Short mmCIF file of C-alpha atoms in Angstrom, two decimals:
data_model
loop_
_atom_site.label_atom_id
_atom_site.label_comp_id
_atom_site.label_asym_id
_atom_site.label_seq_id
_atom_site.Cartn_x
_atom_site.Cartn_y
_atom_site.Cartn_z
CA MET Y 709 15.27 31.42 0.63
CA ALA Y 710 12.09 29.25 -1.41
CA PRO Y 711 10.84 26.05 1.00
CA LYS Y 712 12.52 22.86 -0.09
CA TYR Y 713 9.67 20.48 -0.60
CA LYS Y 714 6.98 21.02 -3.58
CA LEU Y 715 4.21 19.56 -3.42
CA THR Y 716 1.80 18.98 -6.59
CA TYR Y 717 -2.41 17.86 -5.34
CA PHE Y 718 -4.97 19.12 -7.00
CA ASP Y 719 -7.18 21.79 -4.87
CA LEU Y 720 -8.87 19.91 -2.58
CA GLY Y 721 -7.98 17.21 0.25
CA GLY Y 722 -8.31 13.98 -0.83
CA LEU Y 723 -4.35 12.12 -1.02
CA GLY Y 724 -2.93 14.79 -0.75
CA GLU Y 725 -4.22 16.34 2.79
CA SER Y 726 -2.22 13.31 5.08
CA ILE Y 727 0.69 15.17 3.58
CA ARG Y 728 -0.10 18.55 3.75
CA PHE Y 729 -1.05 17.45 7.31
CA LEU Y 730 2.18 15.99 8.23
CA PHE Y 731 4.14 19.49 6.91
CA HIS Y 732 2.56 21.53 9.27
CA TYR Y 733 2.31 19.11 11.75
CA GLY Y 734 6.74 19.47 11.45
CA GLY Y 735 6.57 23.08 11.32
CA ILE Y 736 8.00 22.71 7.82
CA GLU Y 737 7.04 25.24 4.94
CA PHE Y 738 6.09 23.67 1.94
CA ILE Y 739 5.00 24.82 -1.56
CA ASP Y 740 1.12 24.33 -1.15
CA ASN Y 741 0.44 23.69 -5.73
CA ARG Y 742 -2.72 23.70 -6.21
CA VAL Y 743 -3.69 21.80 -9.43
CA SER Y 744 -7.47 23.13 -10.55
CA MET Y 745 -9.21 20.55 -12.80
CA ALA Y 746 -8.80 23.06 -15.21
CA ASP Y 747 -5.44 22.56 -15.46
CA TRP Y 748 -4.84 18.61 -14.69
CA PRO Y 749 -6.39 17.39 -18.49
CA ALA Y 750 -2.87 18.72 -19.55
CA LEU Y 751 -0.94 18.74 -16.65
CA LYS Y 752 -1.77 14.52 -16.49
CA ASN Y 753 0.30 13.58 -19.62
CA SER Y 754 3.25 14.76 -18.25
CA ILE Y 755 3.11 12.78 -15.09
CA PRO Y 756 4.64 9.06 -15.85
CA LEU Y 757 1.90 7.74 -13.70
CA ARG Y 758 -0.84 10.11 -14.38
CA GLN Y 759 -1.69 10.07 -11.10
CA MET Y 760 -0.70 12.85 -7.97
CA PRO Y 761 0.23 13.69 -5.05
CA LEU Y 762 3.65 14.47 -6.46
CA LEU Y 763 6.47 16.42 -3.83
CA GLU Y 764 9.63 17.23 -5.66
CA VAL Y 765 12.99 17.44 -2.16
CA ASP Y 766 15.57 19.47 -3.76
CA GLY Y 767 14.47 18.49 -7.54
CA LYS Y 768 13.85 14.24 -7.09
CA VAL Y 769 10.24 13.86 -8.03
CA LEU Y 770 8.71 11.85 -5.40
CA HIS Y 771 5.15 9.59 -5.62
CA GLN Y 772 2.48 7.29 -4.54
CA SER Y 773 0.43 9.11 -1.24
CA VAL Y 774 1.71 6.21 1.41
CA ALA Y 775 5.27 6.62 0.53
CA ILE Y 776 5.40 10.03 0.19
CA SER Y 777 3.25 9.99 3.42
CA ARG Y 778 5.46 7.60 5.35
CA TYR Y 779 8.49 10.20 3.54
CA VAL Y 780 7.62 13.36 5.22
CA GLY Y 781 6.17 11.41 8.27
CA ARG Y 782 9.58 9.74 9.33
CA LEU Y 783 11.30 13.26 8.58
CA VAL Y 784 8.31 14.96 11.36
CA GLY Y 785 9.40 12.90 13.76
CA LEU Y 786 6.57 10.39 13.39
CA ALA Y 787 8.35 7.06 11.97
CA GLY Y 788 9.35 4.19 14.73
CA LYS Y 789 12.04 3.92 16.24
CA ASN Y 790 13.03 0.89 14.36
CA ASP Y 791 12.34 -1.72 12.40
CA LEU Y 792 9.40 -3.65 13.59
CA GLU Y 793 8.02 -0.74 15.35
CA ASP Y 794 8.07 1.04 11.62
CA CYS Y 795 6.18 -2.34 10.54
CA GLU Y 796 4.13 -2.04 12.66
CA ILE Y 797 3.06 1.76 11.85
CA ASP Y 798 3.50 0.33 8.23
CA ALA Y 799 0.40 -3.07 8.43
CA VAL Y 800 -1.75 0.46 10.06
CA VAL Y 801 -1.65 2.12 6.65
CA ASP Y 802 -2.11 -0.10 5.29
CA THR Y 803 -5.82 -1.24 6.43
CA ILE Y 804 -6.82 1.55 5.72
CA THR Y 805 -6.55 2.03 2.71
CA ASP Y 806 -7.37 -1.23 2.24
CA PHE Y 807 -10.66 0.49 4.11
CA ARG Y 808 -9.88 3.04 1.41
CA LEU Y 809 -10.72 1.04 -1.50
CA HIS Y 810 -13.83 -0.28 -0.26
CA PHE Y 811 -14.88 3.19 0.37
CA MET Y 812 -14.23 4.50 -3.16
CA LYS Y 813 -15.00 1.66 -4.53
CA HIS Y 814 -19.21 2.38 -2.93
CA ARG Y 815 -18.18 6.13 -3.68
CA PHE Y 816 -17.64 5.66 -7.28
CA GLU Y 817 -20.38 2.93 -8.57
CA SER Y 818 -23.26 4.53 -11.16
CA ASN Y 819 -25.46 1.75 -10.83
CA PRO Y 820 -27.83 2.42 -8.13
CA GLU Y 821 -28.37 -1.33 -7.39
CA ALA Y 822 -24.56 -2.46 -7.26
CA LYS Y 823 -24.06 0.80 -4.97
CA GLN Y 824 -26.66 0.20 -2.88
CA ALA Y 825 -25.35 -4.14 -2.49
CA LEU Y 826 -21.16 -1.99 -1.79
CA LYS Y 827 -23.22 -0.29 0.82
CA GLU Y 828 -24.80 -3.24 2.03
CA LYS Y 829 -21.17 -5.08 2.36
CA LEU Y 830 -19.33 -2.02 3.86
CA GLU Y 831 -21.70 -1.42 6.56
CA LYS Y 832 -21.94 -5.18 6.75
CA GLU Y 833 -18.69 -6.39 6.61
CA ILE Y 834 -16.00 -4.23 6.48
CA LYS Y 835 -16.24 -1.58 8.80
CA PRO Y 836 -17.40 -3.83 11.21
CA LEU Y 837 -13.64 -5.10 10.40
CA ILE Y 838 -11.83 -3.34 10.02
CA PHE Y 839 -12.62 -0.23 11.91
CA GLY Y 840 -13.97 -2.99 14.35
CA GLN Y 841 -10.43 -4.15 14.61
CA MET Y 842 -8.55 -0.13 14.24
CA ASP Y 843 -11.06 1.10 16.78
CA LEU Y 844 -9.42 -1.80 19.28
CA TRP Y 845 -6.28 -0.62 18.15
CA ALA Y 846 -6.86 2.78 19.24
CA GLN Y 847 -7.71 1.48 22.55
CA LYS Y 848 -5.42 -0.29 23.48
CA ASN Y 849 -2.55 2.31 22.21
CA ASN Y 850 -3.52 5.36 24.39
CA GLY Y 851 -6.05 6.77 21.64
CA TYR Y 852 -3.56 6.14 18.65
CA LEU Y 853 -3.46 3.57 16.16
CA ALA Y 854 -0.10 1.60 17.53
CA LEU Y 855 3.08 2.26 19.27
CA GLY Y 856 1.06 3.79 22.00
CA ARG Y 857 1.88 6.95 20.90
CA LEU Y 858 1.47 9.72 18.21
CA THR Y 859 2.51 8.33 14.53
CA TRP Y 860 1.71 9.15 10.69
CA ALA Y 861 -0.57 6.53 10.90
CA ASP Y 862 -2.90 8.44 13.35
CA VAL Y 863 -2.62 11.47 11.45
CA TYR Y 864 -2.63 9.58 7.77
CA PHE Y 865 -5.92 8.06 8.71
CA VAL Y 866 -7.47 11.53 9.78
CA ALA Y 867 -6.90 13.47 7.70
CA LEU Y 868 -8.24 10.82 4.91
CA ILE Y 869 -11.46 10.63 7.45
CA VAL Y 870 -11.61 13.97 6.53
CA SER Y 871 -12.50 13.95 3.93
CA PHE Y 872 -14.21 11.43 3.79
CA MET Y 873 -17.05 12.32 6.36
CA LEU Y 874 -17.54 15.16 4.56
CA SER Y 875 -20.16 13.19 2.57
CA GLU Y 876 -20.69 10.45 5.60
CA PRO Y 877 -20.72 12.57 8.88
CA GLU Y 878 -21.64 9.37 10.97
CA LEU Y 879 -18.70 6.86 9.41
CA LEU Y 880 -17.49 6.95 13.13
CA GLU Y 881 -20.63 6.73 14.82
CA ASN Y 882 -19.99 3.24 16.95
CA TYR Y 883 -16.35 3.89 16.75
CA PRO Y 884 -16.32 5.57 20.17
CA ASN Y 885 -11.96 4.63 19.97
CA LEU Y 886 -11.24 5.98 16.90
CA ARG Y 887 -13.43 9.27 17.46
CA ALA Y 888 -11.34 9.77 20.86
CA MET Y 889 -8.41 9.29 18.50
CA GLN Y 890 -9.37 11.65 15.72
CA GLN Y 891 -9.63 14.54 18.86
CA ASN Y 892 -6.35 13.38 19.46
CA VAL Y 893 -4.76 14.41 16.22
CA LEU Y 894 -7.30 17.54 15.45
CA SER Y 895 -6.87 18.68 18.68
CA ILE Y 896 -2.61 19.30 17.72
CA PRO Y 897 -2.07 23.02 17.66
CA ARG Y 898 -0.67 23.09 14.82
CA ILE Y 899 -2.79 20.33 13.49
CA LYS Y 900 -5.83 22.78 14.44
CA ALA Y 901 -4.22 26.03 13.11
CA TRP Y 902 -3.98 24.32 9.37
CA VAL Y 903 -7.83 23.34 10.15
CA GLU Y 904 -8.73 26.21 10.59
CA LYS Y 905 -7.26 27.79 7.60
CA ARG Y 906 -6.89 25.74 5.13
CA PRO Y 907 -9.29 26.24 1.91
CA LYS Y 908 -12.93 24.89 2.58
CA ASP Y 909 -12.94 21.44 0.91
CA VAL Y 910 -16.06 19.97 -0.67
CA VAL Y 911 -17.62 16.62 -1.65
CA GLN Y 912 -15.19 14.75 -3.34
CA MET S 1109 18.31 -23.55 17.90
CA ALA S 1110 14.58 -22.55 16.21
CA PRO S 1111 14.56 -20.17 13.94
CA LYS S 1112 13.12 -16.93 15.02
CA TYR S 1113 10.96 -16.35 12.10
CA LYS S 1114 7.47 -18.00 11.36
CA LEU S 1115 5.38 -17.10 8.43
CA THR S 1116 1.81 -18.40 8.40
CA TYR S 1117 0.11 -18.10 5.08
CA PHE S 1118 -1.28 -20.08 2.54
CA ASP S 1119 -0.09 -23.24 0.65
CA LEU S 1120 0.99 -21.77 -2.35
CA GLY S 1121 2.59 -18.32 -3.61
CA GLY S 1122 0.49 -15.67 -4.38
CA LEU S 1123 1.38 -12.80 -0.88
CA GLY S 1124 3.09 -14.54 0.63
CA GLU S 1125 6.10 -15.98 -1.47
CA SER S 1126 8.38 -12.07 -1.39
CA ILE S 1127 8.48 -12.86 2.08
CA ARG S 1128 9.41 -16.45 0.83
CA PHE S 1129 11.93 -15.72 -1.18
CA LEU S 1130 13.40 -12.01 0.61
CA PHE S 1131 14.15 -15.15 3.58
CA HIS S 1132 15.99 -17.22 1.26
CA TYR S 1133 17.96 -14.11 0.18
CA GLY S 1134 19.69 -13.33 2.85
CA GLY S 1135 19.67 -16.77 3.86
CA ILE S 1136 17.46 -16.49 7.17
CA GLU S 1137 15.88 -19.66 8.34
CA PHE S 1138 12.19 -18.97 8.95
CA ILE S 1139 9.92 -21.62 9.06
CA ASP S 1140 7.58 -22.35 6.41
CA ASN S 1141 3.65 -22.82 8.07
CA ARG S 1142 1.93 -22.41 5.30
CA VAL S 1143 -2.27 -23.53 5.58
CA SER S 1144 -4.27 -26.03 4.21
CA MET S 1145 -7.83 -24.12 2.69
CA ALA S 1146 -9.33 -27.22 5.22
CA ASP S 1147 -7.76 -25.24 8.25
CA TRP S 1148 -8.53 -22.00 7.44
CA PRO S 1149 -12.06 -21.39 8.20
CA ALA S 1150 -11.54 -22.31 11.94
CA LEU S 1151 -7.79 -20.44 11.78
CA LYS S 1152 -9.66 -17.25 10.35
CA ASN S 1153 -11.37 -16.53 13.11
CA SER S 1154 -8.70 -16.11 15.43
CA ILE S 1155 -6.47 -14.10 13.07
CA PRO S 1156 -8.01 -10.24 14.01
CA LEU S 1157 -8.40 -8.70 10.01
CA ARG S 1158 -9.12 -12.61 8.87
CA GLN S 1159 -6.30 -12.02 5.99
CA MET S 1160 -3.02 -13.80 6.06
CA PRO S 1161 0.40 -13.81 5.53
CA LEU S 1162 1.43 -12.99 9.54
CA LEU S 1163 4.82 -13.24 10.22
CA GLU S 1164 5.47 -14.43 14.16
CA VAL S 1165 9.26 -12.62 15.55
CA ASP S 1166 10.26 -12.85 19.18
CA GLY S 1167 6.49 -13.45 19.80
CA LYS S 1168 5.01 -10.12 17.51
CA VAL S 1169 2.93 -10.80 15.36
CA LEU S 1170 3.78 -8.88 12.59
CA HIS S 1171 0.66 -9.09 9.59
CA GLN S 1172 -0.34 -7.80 6.47
CA SER S 1173 2.07 -8.67 3.27
CA VAL S 1174 3.24 -5.49 1.49
CA ALA S 1175 4.67 -4.30 5.28
CA ILE S 1176 6.10 -7.33 6.41
CA SER S 1177 7.94 -7.52 2.92
CA ARG S 1178 9.67 -4.00 4.05
CA TYR S 1179 10.83 -5.18 7.29
CA VAL S 1180 12.89 -8.28 5.58
CA GLY S 1181 13.43 -6.55 2.52
CA ARG S 1182 15.37 -4.15 4.74
CA LEU S 1183 17.03 -7.11 7.28
CA VAL S 1184 18.28 -9.04 4.21
CA GLY S 1185 19.93 -5.71 3.11
CA LEU S 1186 17.94 -4.87 0.28
CA ALA S 1187 16.61 -1.97 1.63
CA GLY S 1188 17.56 2.23 0.44
CA LYS S 1189 20.41 3.90 2.19
CA ASN S 1190 18.32 6.89 3.05
CA ASP S 1191 15.50 8.55 3.01
CA LEU S 1192 14.76 8.97 -0.29
CA GLU S 1193 16.00 6.28 -1.56
CA ASP S 1194 13.36 3.56 1.13
CA CYS S 1195 10.47 6.69 -0.84
CA GLU S 1196 11.23 5.63 -3.92
CA ILE S 1197 11.49 1.97 -2.97
CA ASP S 1198 8.11 2.09 -1.33
CA ALA S 1199 6.34 4.20 -4.26
CA VAL S 1200 8.05 1.05 -7.15
CA VAL S 1201 6.17 -1.10 -4.60
CA ASP S 1202 3.03 1.51 -4.73
CA THR S 1203 2.83 0.75 -8.47
CA ILE S 1204 3.45 -2.81 -8.47
CA THR S 1205 0.34 -2.58 -5.98
CA ASP S 1206 -1.97 -0.82 -8.06
CA PHE S 1207 -1.52 -3.21 -10.75
CA ARG S 1208 -1.83 -5.84 -8.60
CA LEU S 1209 -5.50 -5.09 -7.81
CA HIS S 1210 -6.34 -4.56 -11.47
CA PHE S 1211 -4.94 -7.70 -12.25
CA MET S 1212 -7.04 -9.51 -8.97
CA LYS S 1213 -10.30 -7.45 -9.80
CA HIS S 1214 -10.12 -9.21 -13.26
CA ARG S 1215 -9.37 -12.36 -11.77
CA PHE S 1216 -12.26 -12.73 -9.86
CA GLU S 1217 -14.56 -10.86 -11.83
CA SER S 1218 -17.86 -13.70 -12.27
CA ASN S 1219 -20.05 -12.23 -15.11
CA PRO S 1220 -18.18 -13.09 -18.44
CA GLU S 1221 -19.45 -9.00 -19.51
CA ALA S 1222 -18.09 -7.31 -16.99
CA LYS S 1223 -13.98 -9.57 -16.65
CA GLN S 1224 -14.24 -9.24 -20.91
CA ALA S 1225 -14.59 -5.26 -20.38
CA LEU S 1226 -11.62 -6.21 -17.67
CA LYS S 1227 -8.98 -7.91 -19.68
CA GLU S 1228 -9.57 -5.37 -22.00
CA LYS S 1229 -9.01 -2.45 -19.57
CA LEU S 1230 -6.02 -4.24 -18.52
CA GLU S 1231 -4.72 -4.76 -22.17
CA LYS S 1232 -5.18 -1.52 -24.04
CA GLU S 1233 -4.99 0.96 -20.68
CA ILE S 1234 -2.99 -0.57 -17.18
CA LYS S 1235 -0.50 -2.54 -18.38
CA PRO S 1236 0.67 -0.28 -21.30
CA LEU S 1237 0.21 2.84 -18.46
CA ILE S 1238 2.14 0.76 -15.41
CA PHE S 1239 3.99 -1.89 -16.64
CA GLY S 1240 5.25 1.44 -19.32
CA GLN S 1241 6.32 2.97 -16.86
CA MET S 1242 8.11 0.09 -14.57
CA ASP S 1243 9.30 -1.31 -17.87
CA LEU S 1244 11.28 2.20 -18.34
CA TRP S 1245 12.64 2.04 -14.78
CA ALA S 1246 13.88 -1.67 -14.98
CA GLN S 1247 16.02 0.24 -18.64
CA LYS S 1248 17.67 3.06 -16.51
CA ASN S 1249 17.96 0.88 -13.24
CA ASN S 1250 20.46 -1.70 -14.95
CA GLY S 1251 17.72 -4.27 -15.16
CA TYR S 1252 16.61 -2.80 -11.92
CA LEU S 1253 13.15 -1.49 -10.52
CA ALA S 1254 14.87 1.47 -8.84
CA LEU S 1255 18.20 2.83 -7.40
CA GLY S 1256 20.32 1.02 -10.04
CA ARG S 1257 20.95 -1.95 -8.19
CA LEU S 1258 18.47 -4.91 -5.97
CA THR S 1259 16.36 -3.95 -4.06
CA TRP S 1260 12.96 -4.95 -1.68
CA ALA S 1261 11.31 -4.08 -4.85
CA ASP S 1262 12.77 -6.55 -7.53
CA VAL S 1263 12.04 -9.16 -5.52
CA TYR S 1264 8.24 -8.00 -4.28
CA PHE S 1265 7.60 -7.78 -7.59
CA VAL S 1266 9.04 -10.89 -9.15
CA ALA S 1267 7.30 -13.33 -6.34
CA LEU S 1268 4.01 -11.63 -7.34
CA ILE S 1269 4.46 -12.20 -10.87
CA VAL S 1270 5.73 -15.85 -11.13
CA SER S 1271 2.41 -15.77 -9.26
CA PHE S 1272 0.37 -14.40 -12.06
CA MET S 1273 2.09 -15.91 -15.27
CA LEU S 1274 1.05 -19.69 -13.95
CA SER S 1275 -2.40 -18.35 -15.18
CA GLU S 1276 -1.31 -15.77 -18.02
CA PRO S 1277 2.18 -16.80 -19.14
CA GLU S 1278 1.89 -13.63 -21.35
CA LEU S 1279 1.92 -10.72 -19.18
CA LEU S 1280 5.22 -10.26 -19.54
CA GLU S 1281 5.73 -9.97 -23.71
CA ASN S 1282 5.93 -6.12 -24.36
CA TYR S 1283 8.51 -5.40 -21.45
CA PRO S 1284 11.26 -6.92 -22.74
CA ASN S 1285 13.62 -4.79 -19.47
CA LEU S 1286 10.61 -6.33 -16.92
CA ARG S 1287 12.01 -9.55 -18.53
CA ALA S 1288 15.22 -9.17 -18.40
CA MET S 1289 14.74 -8.02 -14.60
CA GLN S 1290 13.02 -10.90 -13.91
CA GLN S 1291 15.82 -13.46 -15.03
CA ASN S 1292 18.20 -11.04 -12.86
CA VAL S 1293 15.98 -11.21 -9.95
CA LEU S 1294 15.64 -15.62 -10.56
CA SER S 1295 19.30 -16.01 -11.71
CA ILE S 1296 19.99 -15.57 -7.78
CA PRO S 1297 21.61 -18.29 -6.58
CA ARG S 1298 20.05 -18.42 -3.75
CA ILE S 1299 16.79 -17.30 -5.32
CA LYS S 1300 17.21 -19.71 -8.30
CA ALA S 1301 17.44 -23.37 -5.39
CA TRP S 1302 14.31 -21.66 -3.51
CA VAL S 1303 12.39 -21.70 -6.66
CA GLU S 1304 13.78 -25.27 -7.77
CA LYS S 1305 12.97 -26.76 -4.62
CA ARG S 1306 9.64 -25.29 -3.41
CA PRO S 1307 6.24 -26.57 -3.46
CA LYS S 1308 5.22 -26.23 -6.63
CA ASP S 1309 2.20 -24.19 -7.08
CA VAL S 1310 -0.17 -24.50 -9.07
CA VAL S 1311 -2.87 -21.57 -11.16
CA GLN S 1312 -4.74 -19.76 -8.34
#
């Protein structure tokens, strides 16, 4: 029987990787449909918001990477046990998104002076504020970001940060509890197996 | 008995207003704790991520505006009936966030040339793409953004857009289905009553 789930994303980690991590964590078969940069312009025009990832489930097409990660996170048992727990996980993920937006702004700035200013802001302001807080969360939650146990927020963060660390290997240098959390996730056997066999990513 | 919920936010609409709308929609009493700009610097240092809104529930402090809106949306019966429905709502809200970030970037740009370039991008690219798609969703969903019925995504959008329209009254001009959706939400009796009695907002 064909898998019930079909993920469509670029042939790289980025915003699709957390979804792949979550499916592998849950041992759930899915079609990992990777779109080449050559094929993307033609496909793009057929996608309403011109964005991937997309996840097809029984003919229904889901979109937005965080919304899909939340859906698959629940599917594989990594959501909260009640609404308050879900809100705690969601707030962690929204905080990760805040960091991601600052990080990407720096990454894609083409003006060298502006890029340097964004780099300084990232190092002196954003990382101490956001990673500093997340490091405390990881310390208080047994090496996870929320609820004292593994949730989809951890998997979401690690899948993303592994992509970011291709260009910035020292990203978590000053945050020992985040590094420990990353190791907790990467040592889960099914995730470890996926990271070992997945297509080698390039710096994005 | 004191209300179980205490919302802390600036004395304006912004990212706190969707939470106020949702509580009023559900007829749920809450403390609407409004922080003046004079009091904010001192309070700011006591808040881990230096951000509001915050929602206190039974002594637990929730953060991140979208996560809190999802929590209160579920509380007042405006969430999905299953995980696929929730994912559809979440994707709409993440799309609204995409628009919000573009809008705020333009709003807070201080360089006049850069601001003009962002304005053009907003008008010629972002609005046609995002509002164009959202207008189609509203058309297909009986005047709502998802699931053919009122969800917290509609309330979230309208509460936010009403703030934006203080400075840009024509924001939804070319999107008749979004205007109809906005009227659907603003004509709900409890929301109408709140909008009539709430503190008058100023352009932010």
